[in-house]
CSV table of C-alpha atoms in Angstrom, one decimal:
chain,number,residue,atom,x,y,z
A,10,MET,CA,0.5,-0.2,-0.1
A,11,GLY,CA,2.8,2.8,1.0
A,12,TYR,CA,3.9,1.6,-2.5
A,13,LEU,CA,1.4,2.5,-4.5
A,14,ILE,CA,0.6,5.6,-2.5
A,15,ALA,CA,3.4,7.4,-2.2
A,16,PRO,CA,4.5,6.9,-5.8
A,17,MET,CA,1.3,8.1,-7.2
A,18,GLY,CA,1.4,11.3,-4.2
A,19,MET,CA,5.2,11.8,-5.8
A,20,ALA,CA,3.7,11.5,-9.7
A,21,ALA,CA,0.7,12.9,-9.2
A,22,VAL,CA,2.2,16.6,-8.6
A,23,ASN,CA,3.7,16.8,-11.9
A,24,VAL,CA,0.2,17.6,-13.8
A,25,ALA,CA,-0.6,20.5,-11.6
A,26,ILE,CA,2.7,22.5,-12.0
A,27,PRO,CA,1.0,24.5,-14.9
A,28,ALA,CA,-1.8,25.6,-12.7
A,29,LEU,CA,0.8,25.9,-9.5
A,30,ALA,CA,2.7,28.5,-11.2
A,31,GLU,CA,0.4,30.6,-13.0
A,32,GLU,CA,-1.1,31.2,-9.4
A,33,LEU,CA,2.1,32.1,-7.4
A,34,GLN,CA,4.0,33.7,-10.9
A,35,ALA,CA,6.0,30.8,-10.4
A,36,ASN,CA,9.5,31.2,-13.1
A,37,ALA,CA,10.5,28.0,-15.0
A,38,ILE,CA,13.5,28.5,-12.7
A,39,LYS,CA,11.6,27.7,-9.7
A,40,VAL,CA,9.2,24.8,-11.1
A,41,SER,CA,12.1,22.6,-12.4
A,42,TRP,CA,12.8,22.7,-9.0
A,43,LEU,CA,9.5,21.2,-8.5
A,44,PRO,CA,11.0,17.4,-9.1
A,45,THR,CA,14.7,18.0,-8.2
A,46,LEU,CA,14.4,18.8,-4.3
A,47,TYR,CA,11.9,16.2,-4.2
A,48,ILE,CA,14.9,13.6,-5.7
A,49,LEU,CA,17.9,15.5,-4.0
A,50,ALA,CA,16.1,15.2,-0.5
A,51,ASN,CA,16.1,11.4,-1.1
A,52,VAL,CA,19.2,10.5,-3.1
A,53,ALA,CA,20.8,12.8,-0.1
A,54,LEU,CA,19.5,11.3,2.8
A,55,MET,CA,18.4,7.2,1.6
A,56,LEU,CA,21.7,5.7,2.7
A,57,PRO,CA,21.8,7.3,6.6
A,58,PHE,CA,17.8,6.2,7.4
A,59,GLY,CA,18.6,2.3,6.1
A,60,LYS,CA,21.7,2.0,8.2
A,61,LEU,CA,19.5,3.6,10.3
A,62,ALA,CA,17.0,1.3,9.8
A,63,ASP,CA,19.1,-1.1,10.1
A,64,ASN,CA,19.8,-0.7,13.7
A,65,TYR,CA,16.2,0.5,15.1
A,66,GLY,CA,13.9,-1.1,12.4
A,67,ARG,CA,13.0,-1.1,9.2
A,68,LYS,CA,8.7,-0.8,10.2
A,69,ARG,CA,9.5,2.1,12.7
A,70,VAL,CA,11.4,4.5,10.3
A,71,TYR,CA,9.0,3.0,7.0
A,72,ALA,CA,6.1,4.1,9.5
A,73,MET,CA,8.1,7.9,10.5
A,74,GLY,CA,8.2,8.2,6.1
A,75,LEU,CA,4.7,7.8,6.2
A,76,LEU,CA,3.5,10.8,9.2
A,77,LEU,CA,6.7,13.2,8.0
A,78,ASN,CA,4.6,12.6,4.0
A,79,ALA,CA,1.9,14.0,5.4
A,80,LEU,CA,2.8,16.6,7.3
A,81,ALA,CA,5.0,18.0,4.0
A,82,SER,CA,2.2,17.5,1.9
A,83,LEU,CA,-0.6,19.4,4.6
A,84,MET,CA,2.2,22.1,4.9
A,85,CYS,CA,2.4,22.4,0.8
A,86,ALA,CA,-1.1,22.3,0.3
A,87,LEU,CA,-1.5,26.0,2.4
A,88,ALA,CA,1.5,27.6,1.0
A,89,SER,CA,0.8,30.6,-0.7
A,90,ASP,CA,4.7,31.3,-2.1
A,91,ILE,CA,6.4,28.8,-4.6
A,92,ASP,CA,9.9,29.4,-2.3
A,93,TRP,CA,7.6,27.3,0.9
A,94,ILE,CA,6.4,24.5,-1.1
A,95,LEU,CA,10.3,23.5,-2.6
A,96,PHE,CA,11.3,23.8,1.3
A,97,TRP,CA,8.3,21.2,2.0
A,98,ARG,CA,9.0,19.0,-0.9
A,99,PHE,CA,12.7,18.5,0.8
A,100,VAL,CA,11.3,17.5,3.4
A,101,GLN,CA,8.4,15.4,1.6
A,102,GLY,CA,12.2,14.1,-0.9
A,103,ALA,CA,12.9,13.0,3.2
A,104,SER,CA,9.8,11.4,4.1
A,105,GLY,CA,10.5,8.9,0.4
A,106,ALA,CA,14.3,7.9,1.4
A,107,MET,CA,12.4,6.6,4.5
A,108,ILE,CA,9.3,4.6,2.8
A,109,PHE,CA,11.8,4.1,-0.3
A,110,GLY,CA,14.8,3.0,1.7
A,111,THR,CA,13.3,-0.1,3.7
A,112,GLY,CA,10.2,-1.2,2.2
A,113,VAL,CA,12.3,-3.5,-0.3
A,114,ALA,CA,14.5,-4.1,3.2
A,115,ILE,CA,10.9,-6.0,4.9
A,116,ILE,CA,10.2,-7.6,1.7
A,117,THR,CA,12.9,-9.7,1.6
A,118,SER,CA,14.2,-9.9,5.6
A,119,VAL,CA,10.9,-12.1,4.8
A,120,THR,CA,10.5,-14.0,1.5
A,121,PRO,CA,12.4,-16.8,0.3
A,122,SER,CA,15.6,-16.6,-2.0
A,123,GLU,CA,13.6,-18.7,-4.6
A,124,LYS,CA,10.4,-16.7,-4.3
A,125,ARG,CA,12.6,-13.2,-4.6
A,126,GLY,CA,11.9,-12.2,-7.4
A,127,ALA,CA,7.8,-12.3,-7.6
A,128,ALA,CA,7.3,-10.8,-4.2
A,129,LEU,CA,10.4,-8.0,-5.8
A,130,GLY,CA,7.9,-8.1,-9.0
A,131,LYS,CA,4.6,-7.2,-7.1
A,132,LEU,CA,6.6,-4.8,-5.2
A,133,ALA,CA,7.3,-3.5,-8.7
A,134,ALA,CA,3.3,-3.2,-10.0
A,135,CYS,CA,2.0,-1.5,-6.7
A,136,VAL,CA,5.0,1.5,-7.6
A,137,TYR,CA,3.7,1.0,-11.2
A,138,VAL,CA,-0.6,1.7,-10.2
A,139,GLY,CA,0.7,4.1,-8.0
A,140,LEU,CA,2.8,6.1,-11.1
A,141,THR,CA,-0.4,4.6,-13.7
A,142,LEU,CA,-2.7,6.5,-12.0
A,143,ALA,CA,-0.5,9.5,-10.7
A,144,PRO,CA,-1.0,11.5,-13.9
A,145,ALA,CA,-5.1,11.1,-14.0
A,146,VAL,CA,-5.9,12.0,-10.3
A,147,GLY,CA,-3.5,14.5,-10.0
A,148,GLY,CA,-5.2,15.5,-13.4
A,149,TRP,CA,-8.5,15.7,-12.3
A,150,LEU,CA,-7.9,17.0,-9.8
A,151,THR,CA,-6.4,19.9,-10.5
A,152,GLU,CA,-9.1,20.7,-13.6
A,153,PHE,CA,-12.2,20.2,-10.3
A,154,LEU,CA,-10.4,21.2,-7.3
A,155,GLY,CA,-7.6,22.8,-7.9
A,156,TRP,CA,-4.2,22.3,-7.4
A,157,ARG,CA,-4.2,22.0,-4.0
A,158,SER,CA,-6.1,19.2,-3.3
A,159,VAL,CA,-3.4,17.1,-5.0
A,160,PHE,CA,-1.6,18.0,-1.7
A,161,TYR,CA,-4.7,17.0,0.2
A,162,PHE,CA,-6.2,14.0,-0.7
A,163,GLN,CA,-2.0,12.4,0.2
A,164,ILE,CA,-2.4,12.9,3.4
A,165,PRO,CA,-5.7,10.6,4.4
A,166,LEU,CA,-4.5,8.1,2.8
A,167,MET,CA,-1.0,8.0,4.7
A,168,LEU,CA,-2.3,7.9,8.4
A,169,MET,CA,-4.7,5.5,6.6
A,170,LEU,CA,-1.7,2.8,7.0
A,171,LEU,CA,0.2,4.7,9.5
A,172,ALA,CA,-2.7,3.5,11.8
A,173,PHE,CA,-3.8,-0.1,9.7
A,174,ILE,CA,0.6,-0.6,10.1
A,175,TYR,CA,0.3,-0.2,13.8
A,176,LEU,CA,-2.7,-1.9,14.3
A,177,LYS,CA,-2.1,-5.1,11.9
A,178,LEU,CA,1.5,-5.7,11.2
A,179,PRO,CA,3.6,-6.9,14.2
A,180,GLY,CA,6.6,-7.4,14.6
A,181,GLU,CA,10.1,-5.1,13.6
A,182,TRP,CA,13.4,-6.1,11.1
A,183,LYS,CA,16.3,-5.0,12.1
A,184,ASN,CA,19.7,-6.6,12.8
A,185,ASP,CA,20.6,-8.3,15.8
A,186,GLU,CA,24.3,-5.6,16.5
A,187,HIS,CA,23.6,-2.0,16.4
A,188,SER,CA,26.6,-0.8,14.7
A,189,ARG,CA,28.4,3.1,14.8
A,190,PHE,CA,26.0,5.1,12.7
A,191,ASP,CA,28.7,7.1,10.6
A,192,TRP,CA,27.4,11.1,11.2
A,193,VAL,CA,30.4,12.5,9.1
A,194,GLY,CA,30.4,9.9,6.0
A,195,SER,CA,26.7,10.8,5.8
A,196,CYS,CA,27.6,15.2,6.1
A,197,ILE,CA,29.8,13.7,3.2
A,198,PHE,CA,27.7,12.4,0.8
A,199,ILE,CA,24.8,14.7,1.6
A,200,THR,CA,27.4,17.4,0.2
A,201,PHE,CA,28.1,15.8,-2.3
A,202,SER,CA,24.6,15.6,-3.1
A,203,CYS,CA,23.3,19.0,-2.8
A,204,THR,CA,27.3,20.0,-5.2
A,205,LEU,CA,26.5,18.5,-8.6
A,206,VAL,CA,22.2,19.2,-8.0
A,207,TYR,CA,23.6,22.9,-7.3
A,208,GLY,CA,26.8,22.9,-10.1
A,209,LEU,CA,25.2,21.5,-12.3
A,210,SER,CA,22.8,24.1,-12.4
A,211,LYS,CA,24.9,26.4,-12.4
A,212,LEU,CA,27.0,25.3,-16.2
A,213,PRO,CA,28.5,26.8,-18.0
A,214,SER,CA,29.3,29.8,-15.1
A,215,LEU,CA,33.0,29.4,-13.4
A,216,LEU,CA,30.7,29.4,-10.0
A,217,GLY,CA,28.8,26.2,-11.9
A,218,LEU,CA,31.9,24.5,-12.4
A,219,SER,CA,33.5,25.3,-8.9
A,220,ILE,CA,30.6,23.8,-7.1
A,221,LEU,CA,31.1,20.9,-9.8
A,222,SER,CA,34.8,20.3,-8.7
A,223,LEU,CA,33.8,20.6,-4.9
A,224,SER,CA,31.1,17.3,-5.7
A,225,LEU,CA,33.3,15.9,-6.6
A,226,LEU,CA,36.3,16.3,-3.9
A,227,SER,CA,33.2,15.5,-1.9
A,228,LEU,CA,32.5,11.7,-4.0
A,229,VAL,CA,36.4,11.3,-3.8
A,230,SER,CA,36.7,12.2,0.0
A,231,PHE,CA,32.8,10.1,0.8
A,232,VAL,CA,34.6,6.5,-1.2
A,233,MET,CA,37.7,6.9,0.7
A,234,HIS,CA,35.7,7.3,3.5
A,235,GLN,CA,34.1,4.6,3.9
A,236,ARG,CA,36.5,1.9,2.9
A,237,ARG,CA,39.0,3.0,6.0
A,238,ASP,CA,35.7,3.2,8.4
A,239,PRO,CA,35.2,-0.7,10.5
A,240,GLN,CA,31.5,0.4,10.5
A,241,PRO,CA,30.5,2.7,7.2
A,242,LEU,CA,27.4,3.6,5.5
A,243,ILE,CA,27.7,1.3,2.6
A,244,ARG,CA,30.6,-1.1,1.9
A,245,VAL,CA,32.3,-0.3,-1.0
A,246,GLN,CA,34.6,-3.4,-1.0
A,247,MET,CA,30.3,-5.2,-2.2
A,248,PHE,CA,30.7,-3.1,-5.9
A,249,ARG,CA,34.8,-5.4,-6.2
A,250,GLU,CA,33.1,-7.9,-5.0
A,251,SER,CA,30.4,-8.5,-7.0
A,252,ARG,CA,29.9,-8.0,-10.8
A,253,VAL,CA,26.5,-8.1,-10.7
A,254,PHE,CA,26.1,-5.8,-8.0
A,255,SER,CA,27.8,-2.9,-10.0
A,256,LEU,CA,27.0,-3.5,-13.1
A,257,SER,CA,23.4,-3.8,-12.2
A,258,LEU,CA,23.3,-0.5,-10.0
A,259,MET,CA,25.3,1.1,-13.0
A,260,THR,CA,22.2,0.1,-15.3
A,261,SER,CA,19.7,1.1,-13.3
A,262,PHE,CA,21.9,4.9,-13.1
A,263,PHE,CA,21.8,5.0,-17.2
A,264,MET,CA,18.0,4.2,-16.9
A,265,TYR,CA,16.1,5.6,-14.5
A,266,GLY,CA,18.2,8.5,-15.4
A,267,SER,CA,16.6,8.6,-18.8
A,268,ASN,CA,13.1,8.3,-17.1
A,269,PHE,CA,12.1,10.8,-14.5
A,270,ALA,CA,12.3,13.8,-16.2
A,271,ILE,CA,10.0,12.9,-19.3
A,272,ILE,CA,6.6,13.5,-17.0
A,273,PHE,CA,8.2,16.1,-16.4
A,274,LEU,CA,8.2,17.2,-19.7
A,275,LEU,CA,5.0,15.4,-21.0
A,276,SER,CA,3.4,16.8,-18.3
A,277,LEU,CA,4.6,21.0,-20.1
A,278,TYR,CA,4.1,20.0,-23.4
A,279,LEU,CA,1.0,18.7,-23.5
A,280,GLN,CA,-0.7,22.0,-21.4
A,281,TYR,CA,1.3,24.5,-22.8
A,282,ILE,CA,2.2,23.7,-26.6
A,283,LYS,CA,-1.0,20.9,-26.9
A,284,GLY,CA,-3.3,22.8,-25.0
A,285,TYR,CA,-4.7,20.2,-23.4
A,286,GLY,CA,-6.6,20.4,-20.0
A,287,PRO,CA,-4.5,18.7,-17.4
A,288,ALA,CA,-7.0,16.2,-17.2
A,289,TYR,CA,-6.4,14.5,-21.3
A,290,SER,CA,-3.0,15.6,-20.6
A,291,GLY,CA,-2.7,13.8,-17.6
A,292,GLN,CA,-4.5,10.5,-19.4
A,293,ILE,CA,-2.2,10.2,-22.1
A,294,LEU,CA,0.6,10.3,-19.1
A,295,LEU,CA,-1.0,7.2,-17.8
A,296,MET,CA,0.1,5.3,-20.3
A,297,GLN,CA,3.4,4.4,-19.6
A,298,ALA,CA,3.2,3.3,-15.5
A,299,LEU,CA,0.1,1.1,-16.8
A,300,LEU,CA,2.5,-0.6,-19.2
A,301,MET,CA,4.8,-1.7,-15.8
A,302,ALA,CA,2.2,-2.4,-13.6
A,303,ILE,CA,1.4,-4.2,-16.5
A,304,VAL,CA,4.2,-6.6,-17.6
A,305,ALA,CA,6.3,-6.4,-14.0
A,306,PRO,CA,4.8,-8.9,-11.9
A,307,PHE,CA,4.8,-10.8,-14.7
A,308,ALA,CA,9.1,-9.9,-15.4
A,309,GLY,CA,9.3,-11.4,-11.8
A,310,LYS,CA,8.6,-14.7,-12.4
A,311,LEU,CA,10.5,-15.0,-15.1
A,312,ALA,CA,13.1,-14.1,-13.5
A,313,ASP,CA,13.0,-15.9,-11.1
A,314,ARG,CA,12.6,-18.4,-13.8
A,315,PHE,CA,16.2,-17.3,-16.4
A,316,GLU,CA,18.5,-15.8,-16.6
A,317,PRO,CA,18.4,-11.9,-14.6
A,318,ARG,CA,20.4,-10.5,-17.2
A,319,ILE,CA,18.8,-11.2,-20.1
A,320,VAL,CA,15.1,-10.3,-19.1
A,321,ALA,CA,16.3,-7.0,-17.7
A,322,THR,CA,18.5,-6.2,-20.9
A,323,THR,CA,15.5,-6.9,-23.2
A,324,GLY,CA,13.9,-4.8,-21.2
A,325,CYS,CA,16.2,-1.9,-21.7
A,326,VAL,CA,15.9,-2.3,-25.6
A,327,ILE,CA,12.7,-2.0,-25.7
A,328,VAL,CA,12.4,1.4,-24.3
A,329,GLY,CA,15.6,2.5,-26.2
A,330,LEU,CA,13.0,1.8,-28.8
A,331,GLY,CA,10.5,3.5,-27.2
A,332,PHE,CA,13.0,6.5,-26.9
A,333,ALA,CA,13.0,6.3,-30.2
A,334,LEU,CA,10.2,7.2,-31.9
A,335,LEU,CA,9.6,9.9,-28.9
A,336,ILE,CA,12.5,12.3,-30.2
A,337,ARG,CA,10.3,13.1,-33.3
A,338,LEU,CA,7.8,14.8,-31.4
A,339,ASP,CA,7.1,18.1,-32.8
A,340,THR,CA,4.5,20.6,-32.6
A,341,ASN,CA,2.1,18.7,-34.5
A,342,THR,CA,2.7,15.3,-32.8
A,343,THR,CA,-1.0,13.2,-32.1
A,344,ALA,CA,-2.2,12.3,-28.8
A,345,LEU,CA,-2.5,8.2,-29.9
A,346,TYR,CA,1.6,9.0,-30.9
A,347,ILE,CA,2.7,9.7,-27.9
A,348,SER,CA,0.3,7.3,-26.1
A,349,ALA,CA,1.8,4.8,-28.3
A,350,SER,CA,5.5,5.8,-27.2
A,351,LEU,CA,5.6,6.1,-23.9
A,352,ALA,CA,3.5,2.2,-24.1
A,353,LEU,CA,6.6,0.4,-25.8
A,354,ILE,CA,8.4,2.4,-23.2
A,355,GLY,CA,6.4,0.9,-20.2
A,356,LEU,CA,6.7,-2.3,-21.5
A,357,GLY,CA,10.8,-2.4,-21.8
A,358,PHE,CA,11.1,-0.8,-17.9
A,359,GLY,CA,8.3,-3.5,-16.7
A,360,LEU,CA,10.3,-6.0,-18.7
A,361,PHE,CA,13.7,-4.8,-16.8
A,362,SER,CA,13.0,-3.2,-13.3
A,363,THR,CA,12.0,-5.9,-11.3
A,364,PRO,CA,14.6,-8.7,-12.7
A,365,ASN,CA,17.9,-5.5,-12.5
A,366,ASN,CA,15.9,-5.8,-9.2
A,367,SER,CA,16.9,-8.7,-8.2
A,368,ALA,CA,19.6,-9.0,-9.5
A,369,ILE,CA,21.5,-6.5,-6.9
A,370,MET,CA,19.2,-8.1,-3.4
A,371,GLY,CA,20.4,-11.5,-4.8
A,372,ALA,CA,24.1,-10.7,-5.2
A,373,VAL,CA,24.5,-9.6,-0.7
A,374,LYS,CA,25.5,-11.5,1.9
A,375,GLU,CA,22.0,-11.5,3.9
A,376,GLN,CA,22.9,-8.7,6.2
A,377,GLU,CA,23.6,-6.6,4.8
A,378,VAL,CA,19.7,-6.1,2.4
A,379,GLY,CA,18.8,-2.9,4.0
A,380,VAL,CA,22.6,-1.5,2.5
A,381,ALA,CA,21.6,-3.3,-0.8
A,382,SER,CA,17.9,-1.8,-0.4
A,383,ALA,CA,19.4,1.7,0.0
A,384,SER,CA,21.9,0.8,-2.4
A,385,MET,CA,19.6,-0.3,-5.4
A,386,ASN,CA,17.2,3.3,-4.4
A,387,LEU,CA,20.3,5.2,-4.4
A,388,SER,CA,21.6,3.7,-7.8
A,389,ARG,CA,17.5,4.8,-9.1
A,390,THR,CA,17.5,8.6,-7.3
A,391,ILE,CA,20.9,9.5,-8.2
A,392,GLY,CA,20.1,8.4,-12.1
A,393,ASN,CA,16.3,10.2,-12.0
A,394,LEU,CA,18.1,13.5,-9.6
A,395,PHE,CA,20.7,13.7,-12.5
A,396,GLY,CA,18.7,13.6,-15.4
A,397,MET,CA,16.1,16.0,-13.9
A,398,SER,CA,19.5,18.3,-13.1
A,399,ILE,CA,20.7,18.4,-16.9
A,400,VAL,CA,17.0,19.4,-17.7
A,401,ASN,CA,17.3,21.8,-15.3
A,402,LEU,CA,20.4,23.2,-16.9
A,403,MET,CA,18.3,23.3,-19.9
A,404,MET,CA,15.8,24.9,-18.7
A,405,HIS,CA,18.1,27.4,-17.8
A,406,PHE,CA,20.4,27.9,-20.8
A,407,TYR,CA,16.6,27.9,-23.3
A,408,ILE,CA,14.0,29.5,-20.9
A,409,GLY,CA,15.8,31.2,-17.6
A,410,ASP,CA,14.0,32.9,-15.2
A,411,GLU,CA,10.7,33.7,-17.5
A,412,THR,CA,7.1,32.5,-16.8
A,413,PHE,CA,5.8,29.9,-18.8
A,414,ASN,CA,3.4,31.5,-21.9
A,415,ALA,CA,3.2,31.2,-25.5
A,416,SER,CA,6.2,33.0,-26.0
A,417,ASN,CA,8.6,30.5,-25.1
A,418,ASN,CA,6.8,27.8,-26.3
A,419,ALA,CA,9.8,27.5,-29.4
A,420,GLU,CA,12.4,27.4,-27.0
A,421,LEU,CA,10.5,24.9,-24.4
A,422,MET,CA,9.4,22.5,-27.7
A,423,SER,CA,14.2,22.9,-28.0
A,424,THR,CA,14.4,22.4,-24.2
A,425,ILE,CA,12.0,18.8,-24.6
A,426,SER,CA,13.9,17.5,-27.8
A,427,LEU,CA,17.3,17.6,-26.8
A,428,ALA,CA,16.2,16.2,-23.3
A,429,LEU,CA,14.2,13.5,-25.5
A,430,MET,CA,17.8,12.7,-27.4
A,431,MET,CA,19.7,12.6,-23.5
A,432,SER,CA,17.1,10.6,-22.4
A,433,LEU,CA,17.9,7.7,-26.0
A,434,THR,CA,21.8,7.9,-25.1
A,435,PHE,CA,21.0,7.2,-21.5
A,436,VAL,CA,19.4,4.0,-22.3
A,437,ILE,CA,21.8,2.7,-25.5
A,438,ILE,CA,24.5,3.2,-22.8
A,439,ALA,CA,22.0,0.7,-19.7
A,440,SER,CA,21.1,-1.8,-22.4
A,441,VAL,CA,25.1,-2.2,-22.7
A,442,VAL,CA,26.5,-1.8,-19.3
A,443,SER,CA,23.5,-4.5,-18.9
A,444,ALA,CA,24.4,-7.3,-21.3
A,445,MET,CA,27.9,-7.0,-19.9
A,446,ARG,CA,27.0,-7.5,-15.7
A,447,GLY,CA,27.3,-11.9,-15.9
A,448,ARG,CA,25.5,-14.7,-14.7
A,449,GLN,CA,23.7,-14.3,-11.4
């Protein structure tokens, strides 16, 4: 339920962004930060929360994430200024790190290894059902009740789920022995995440290059610190010990880097360039997640029977075909063509995600499933963050601090076209890496 509700609340906001931007007079740069800040908080806090969950209880951290998500949704709905919404979107992203960083670990803890693929397939299906409902729900709510309702509707769902957890989900899942929490490593990693995003947004200025240099230095420092620390947030040796583990994470990075910004950009395209309403735009955008929801459970079973590498790589290639169709997008492209392209991308992602996740979780020791779960989600969210940060840079270059209107539709179209080319390039790289990962 949590993996259905949380993605639905996260993604429904994308369809409401044009209405939100119009009422609050938000410029293009601040609008592009709405999805970026959510993902930034996810990336920066995923590993620390994964470690805390291993020590103090995965259910406890998961439940606290639901409560924080409800609070952040309420504050976003009440906000009258875009800057406050940006702040609470960051908080909402932190709650997402608590939810997504622990849920897979709980499932893995209670599932036999021979059934892990099927279990993760069901979990992935829940995510994709949430993402399927999100554009339609966000569109209908925005069109008939206003953009604030997109935040309000999440609150009772989160509170109901929280009550259900405490009443019906007994027990706790955590390591038998506490390990020391690495505060220094956490701070270094948060510095890396924040400087990466801000530096990319300031390119090609000298300030942007300087901040990106600091980000690279922070990443190197983090890796060195984790290698020396006796109780690290993540054992960097895991990446050398298992080729399957490291290359599966790399594949995930490129695949999700290709995909996250697309729904955001297509929502702007459909409403600003094509002139469709939020409800109709949402119905078009749901095609991708709908196919993902249908295919993911079957892909999980295929991963239990066949080599996950083969199933996942096939999915990567199909996603590439979908993006090859989408790069032809222009002002005259029909809704049917866009829906068919998104359906093809959804089919490929449904085949890719569960086998790839199963390969990651099956390549680590039992006592490290919490960190592996966080690493898996981290590769996804860093990919999302990297892709969205590059789109922010494109927005800054083509549109700058102007508000969206008919006069800059050509610039918006240029941004979308360039972003789609970037996505196709990422998927091609992911397909090659996935094929190289070796046997489970």
